[in-house]
Short mmCIF file of C-alpha atoms in Angstrom, two decimals:
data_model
loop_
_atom_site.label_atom_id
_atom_site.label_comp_id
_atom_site.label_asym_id
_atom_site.label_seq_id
_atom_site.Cartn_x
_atom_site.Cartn_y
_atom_site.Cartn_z
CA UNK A 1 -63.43 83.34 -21.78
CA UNK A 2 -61.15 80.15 -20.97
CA UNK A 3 -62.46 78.10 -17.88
CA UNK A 4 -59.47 78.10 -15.09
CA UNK A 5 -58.07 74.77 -14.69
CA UNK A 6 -59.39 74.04 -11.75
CA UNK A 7 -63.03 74.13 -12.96
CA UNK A 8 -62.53 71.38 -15.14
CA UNK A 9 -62.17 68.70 -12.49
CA UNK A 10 -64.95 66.96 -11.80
CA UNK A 11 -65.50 67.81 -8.51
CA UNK A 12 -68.75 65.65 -8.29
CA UNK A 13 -65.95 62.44 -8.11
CA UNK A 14 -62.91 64.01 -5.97
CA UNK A 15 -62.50 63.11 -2.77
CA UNK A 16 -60.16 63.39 -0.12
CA UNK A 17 -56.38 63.09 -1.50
CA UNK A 18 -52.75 65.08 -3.04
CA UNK A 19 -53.36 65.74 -6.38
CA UNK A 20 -51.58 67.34 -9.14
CA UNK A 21 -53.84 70.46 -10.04
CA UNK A 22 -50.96 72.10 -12.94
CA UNK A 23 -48.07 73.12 -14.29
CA UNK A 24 -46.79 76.61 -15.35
CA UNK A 25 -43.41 76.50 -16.62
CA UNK A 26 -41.62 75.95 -13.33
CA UNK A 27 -44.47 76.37 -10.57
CA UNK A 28 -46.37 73.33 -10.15
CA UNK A 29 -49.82 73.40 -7.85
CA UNK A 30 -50.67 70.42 -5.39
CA UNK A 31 -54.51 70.36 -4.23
CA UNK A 32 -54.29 69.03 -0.83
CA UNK A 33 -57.95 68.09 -0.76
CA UNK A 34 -58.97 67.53 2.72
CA UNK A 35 -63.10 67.41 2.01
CA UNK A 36 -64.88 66.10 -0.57
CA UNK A 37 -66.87 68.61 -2.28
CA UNK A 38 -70.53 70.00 -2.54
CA UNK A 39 -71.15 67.75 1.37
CA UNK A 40 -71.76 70.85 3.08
CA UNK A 41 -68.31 68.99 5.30
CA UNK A 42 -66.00 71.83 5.25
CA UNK A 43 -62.95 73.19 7.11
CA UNK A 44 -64.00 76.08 9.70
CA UNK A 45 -62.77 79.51 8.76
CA UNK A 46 -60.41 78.62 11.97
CA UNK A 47 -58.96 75.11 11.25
CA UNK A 48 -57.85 76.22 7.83
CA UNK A 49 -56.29 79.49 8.64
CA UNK A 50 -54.88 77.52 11.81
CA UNK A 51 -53.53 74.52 9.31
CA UNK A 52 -52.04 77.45 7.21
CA UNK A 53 -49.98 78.83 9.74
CA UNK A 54 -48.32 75.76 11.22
CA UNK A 55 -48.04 74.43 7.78
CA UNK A 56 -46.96 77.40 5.92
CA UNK A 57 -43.90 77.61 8.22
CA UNK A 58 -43.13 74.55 7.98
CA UNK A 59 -42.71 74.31 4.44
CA UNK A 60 -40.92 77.76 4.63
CA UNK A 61 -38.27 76.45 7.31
CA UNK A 62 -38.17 73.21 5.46
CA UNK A 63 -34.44 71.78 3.67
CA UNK A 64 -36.46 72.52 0.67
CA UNK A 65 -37.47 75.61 1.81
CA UNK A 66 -36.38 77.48 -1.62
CA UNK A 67 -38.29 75.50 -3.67
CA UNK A 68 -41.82 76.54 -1.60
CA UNK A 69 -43.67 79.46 -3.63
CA UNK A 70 -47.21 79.58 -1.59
CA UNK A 71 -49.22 77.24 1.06
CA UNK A 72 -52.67 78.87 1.19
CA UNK A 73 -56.42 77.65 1.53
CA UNK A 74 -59.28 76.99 -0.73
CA UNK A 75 -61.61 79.54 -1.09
CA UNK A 76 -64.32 76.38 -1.44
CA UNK A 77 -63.09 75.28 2.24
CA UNK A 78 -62.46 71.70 0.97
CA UNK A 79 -58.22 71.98 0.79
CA UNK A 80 -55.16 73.84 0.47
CA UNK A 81 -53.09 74.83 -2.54
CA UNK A 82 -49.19 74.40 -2.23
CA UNK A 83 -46.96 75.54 -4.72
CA UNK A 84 -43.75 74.89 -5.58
CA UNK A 85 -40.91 75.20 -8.02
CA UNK A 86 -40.57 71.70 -10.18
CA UNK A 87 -36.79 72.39 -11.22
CA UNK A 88 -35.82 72.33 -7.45
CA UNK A 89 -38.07 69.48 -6.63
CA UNK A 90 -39.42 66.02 -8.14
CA UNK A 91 -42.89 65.00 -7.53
CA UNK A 92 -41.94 62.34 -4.99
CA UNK A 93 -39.48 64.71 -2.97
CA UNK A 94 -42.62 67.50 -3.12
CA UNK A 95 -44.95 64.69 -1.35
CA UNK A 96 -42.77 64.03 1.12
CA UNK A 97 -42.06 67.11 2.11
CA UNK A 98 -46.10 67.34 2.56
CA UNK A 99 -46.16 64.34 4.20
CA UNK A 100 -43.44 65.56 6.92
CA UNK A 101 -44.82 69.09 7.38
CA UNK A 102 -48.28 67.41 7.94
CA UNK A 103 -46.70 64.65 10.28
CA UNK A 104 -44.79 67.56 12.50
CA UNK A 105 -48.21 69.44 12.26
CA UNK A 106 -49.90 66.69 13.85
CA UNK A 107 -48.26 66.84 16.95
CA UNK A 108 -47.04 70.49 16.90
CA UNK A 109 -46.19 71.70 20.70
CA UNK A 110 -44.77 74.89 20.13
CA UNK A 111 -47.06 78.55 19.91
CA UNK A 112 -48.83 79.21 17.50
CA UNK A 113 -46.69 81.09 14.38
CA UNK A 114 -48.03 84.64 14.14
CA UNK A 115 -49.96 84.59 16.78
CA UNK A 116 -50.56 88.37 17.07
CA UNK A 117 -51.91 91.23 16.19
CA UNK A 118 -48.73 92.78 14.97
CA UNK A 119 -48.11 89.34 12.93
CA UNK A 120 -51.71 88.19 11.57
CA UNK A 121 -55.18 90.22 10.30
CA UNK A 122 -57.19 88.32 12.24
CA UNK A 123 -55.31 86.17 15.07
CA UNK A 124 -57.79 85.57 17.37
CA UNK A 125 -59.17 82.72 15.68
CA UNK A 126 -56.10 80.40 15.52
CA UNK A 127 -56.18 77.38 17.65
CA UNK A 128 -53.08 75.04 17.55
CA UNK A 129 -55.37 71.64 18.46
CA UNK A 130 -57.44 72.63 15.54
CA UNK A 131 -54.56 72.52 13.55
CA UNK A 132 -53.21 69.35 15.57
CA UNK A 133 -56.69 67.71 14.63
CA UNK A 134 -56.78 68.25 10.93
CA UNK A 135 -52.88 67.79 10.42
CA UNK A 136 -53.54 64.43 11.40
CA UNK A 137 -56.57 63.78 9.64
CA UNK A 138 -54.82 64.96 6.21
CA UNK A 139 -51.63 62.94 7.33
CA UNK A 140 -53.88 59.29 7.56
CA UNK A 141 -55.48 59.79 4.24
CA UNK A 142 -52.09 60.78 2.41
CA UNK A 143 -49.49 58.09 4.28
CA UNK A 144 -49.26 55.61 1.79
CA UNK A 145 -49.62 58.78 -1.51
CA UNK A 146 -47.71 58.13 -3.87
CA UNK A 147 -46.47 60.11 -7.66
CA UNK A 148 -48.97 57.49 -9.24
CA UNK A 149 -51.87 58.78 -7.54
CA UNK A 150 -51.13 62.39 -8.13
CA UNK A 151 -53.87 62.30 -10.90
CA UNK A 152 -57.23 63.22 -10.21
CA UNK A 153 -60.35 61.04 -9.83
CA UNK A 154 -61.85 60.46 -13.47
CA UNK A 155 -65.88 60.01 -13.22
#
């Protein structure tokens, strides 16, 4: 049996950054890696599903919105995968469209998206200044990104 991509980066070295995970045909998979890995630091079950509502519509009511496939968490609880078709955007244009959703993130003011039962399986535990918190964290260590450090961490 083939090893998935992702279990071939050296998680032992990653740390905190955008990264380019692949490339299938036209969908092309960003790690947002907010934690480094095997610390026992990782994202509450409510910051990342709070993150992944006030980033996943962003994205999705973005100018690019038609080039956004899926903004989801990590199982691991270290990041977020966002994917995206690379014939309607270039690597630079993909980054900063993360970098804006995460900057409007940061000082979101509005409700909560799907903040319901009708809306969202489990809705009681999203907190917008969770999601305030963390947008901002992500935002400082991915300000100055650039398509050059897309590549992951060799050790």
């Amino acid at each position: 049996m083939e090893r998935i991509a992702s279990f071939t980066v050296d998680h032992d070295v990653l740390v905190p950054g955008l990264y380019l995970s692949r490339r299938d045909g036209n969908v092309t998979t960003y790690d947002l890696r907010f934690k480094k890995p095997n610390t026992g630091d990782l994202l509450s079950n409510a910051e990342m599903h709070s993150v992944e509502h006030i980033i996943a519509t962003l994205l999705r009511n973005s100018e690019e919105k038609d080039a956004v496939i899926y903004f989801g968490p990590m199982g691991c609880q270290t990041g977020f995968y966002f994917l995206f078709d690379g014939d309607k955007l270039t690597d630079e244009q993909a980054i900063n469209m993360v970098k804006s959703a995460f900057a409007m993130g940061a000082v979101w003011g509005g409700a909560m998206p799907g903040k319901s039962a009708k809306e969202c399986g489990n809705y009681i535990n999203l907190d917008t200044a969770l999601a305030r918190k963390e947008c901002a964290f992500y935002l400082d260590v991915i300000r100055d990104w650039t398509v050059e450090k897309l590549a992951y961490p060799e050790g």
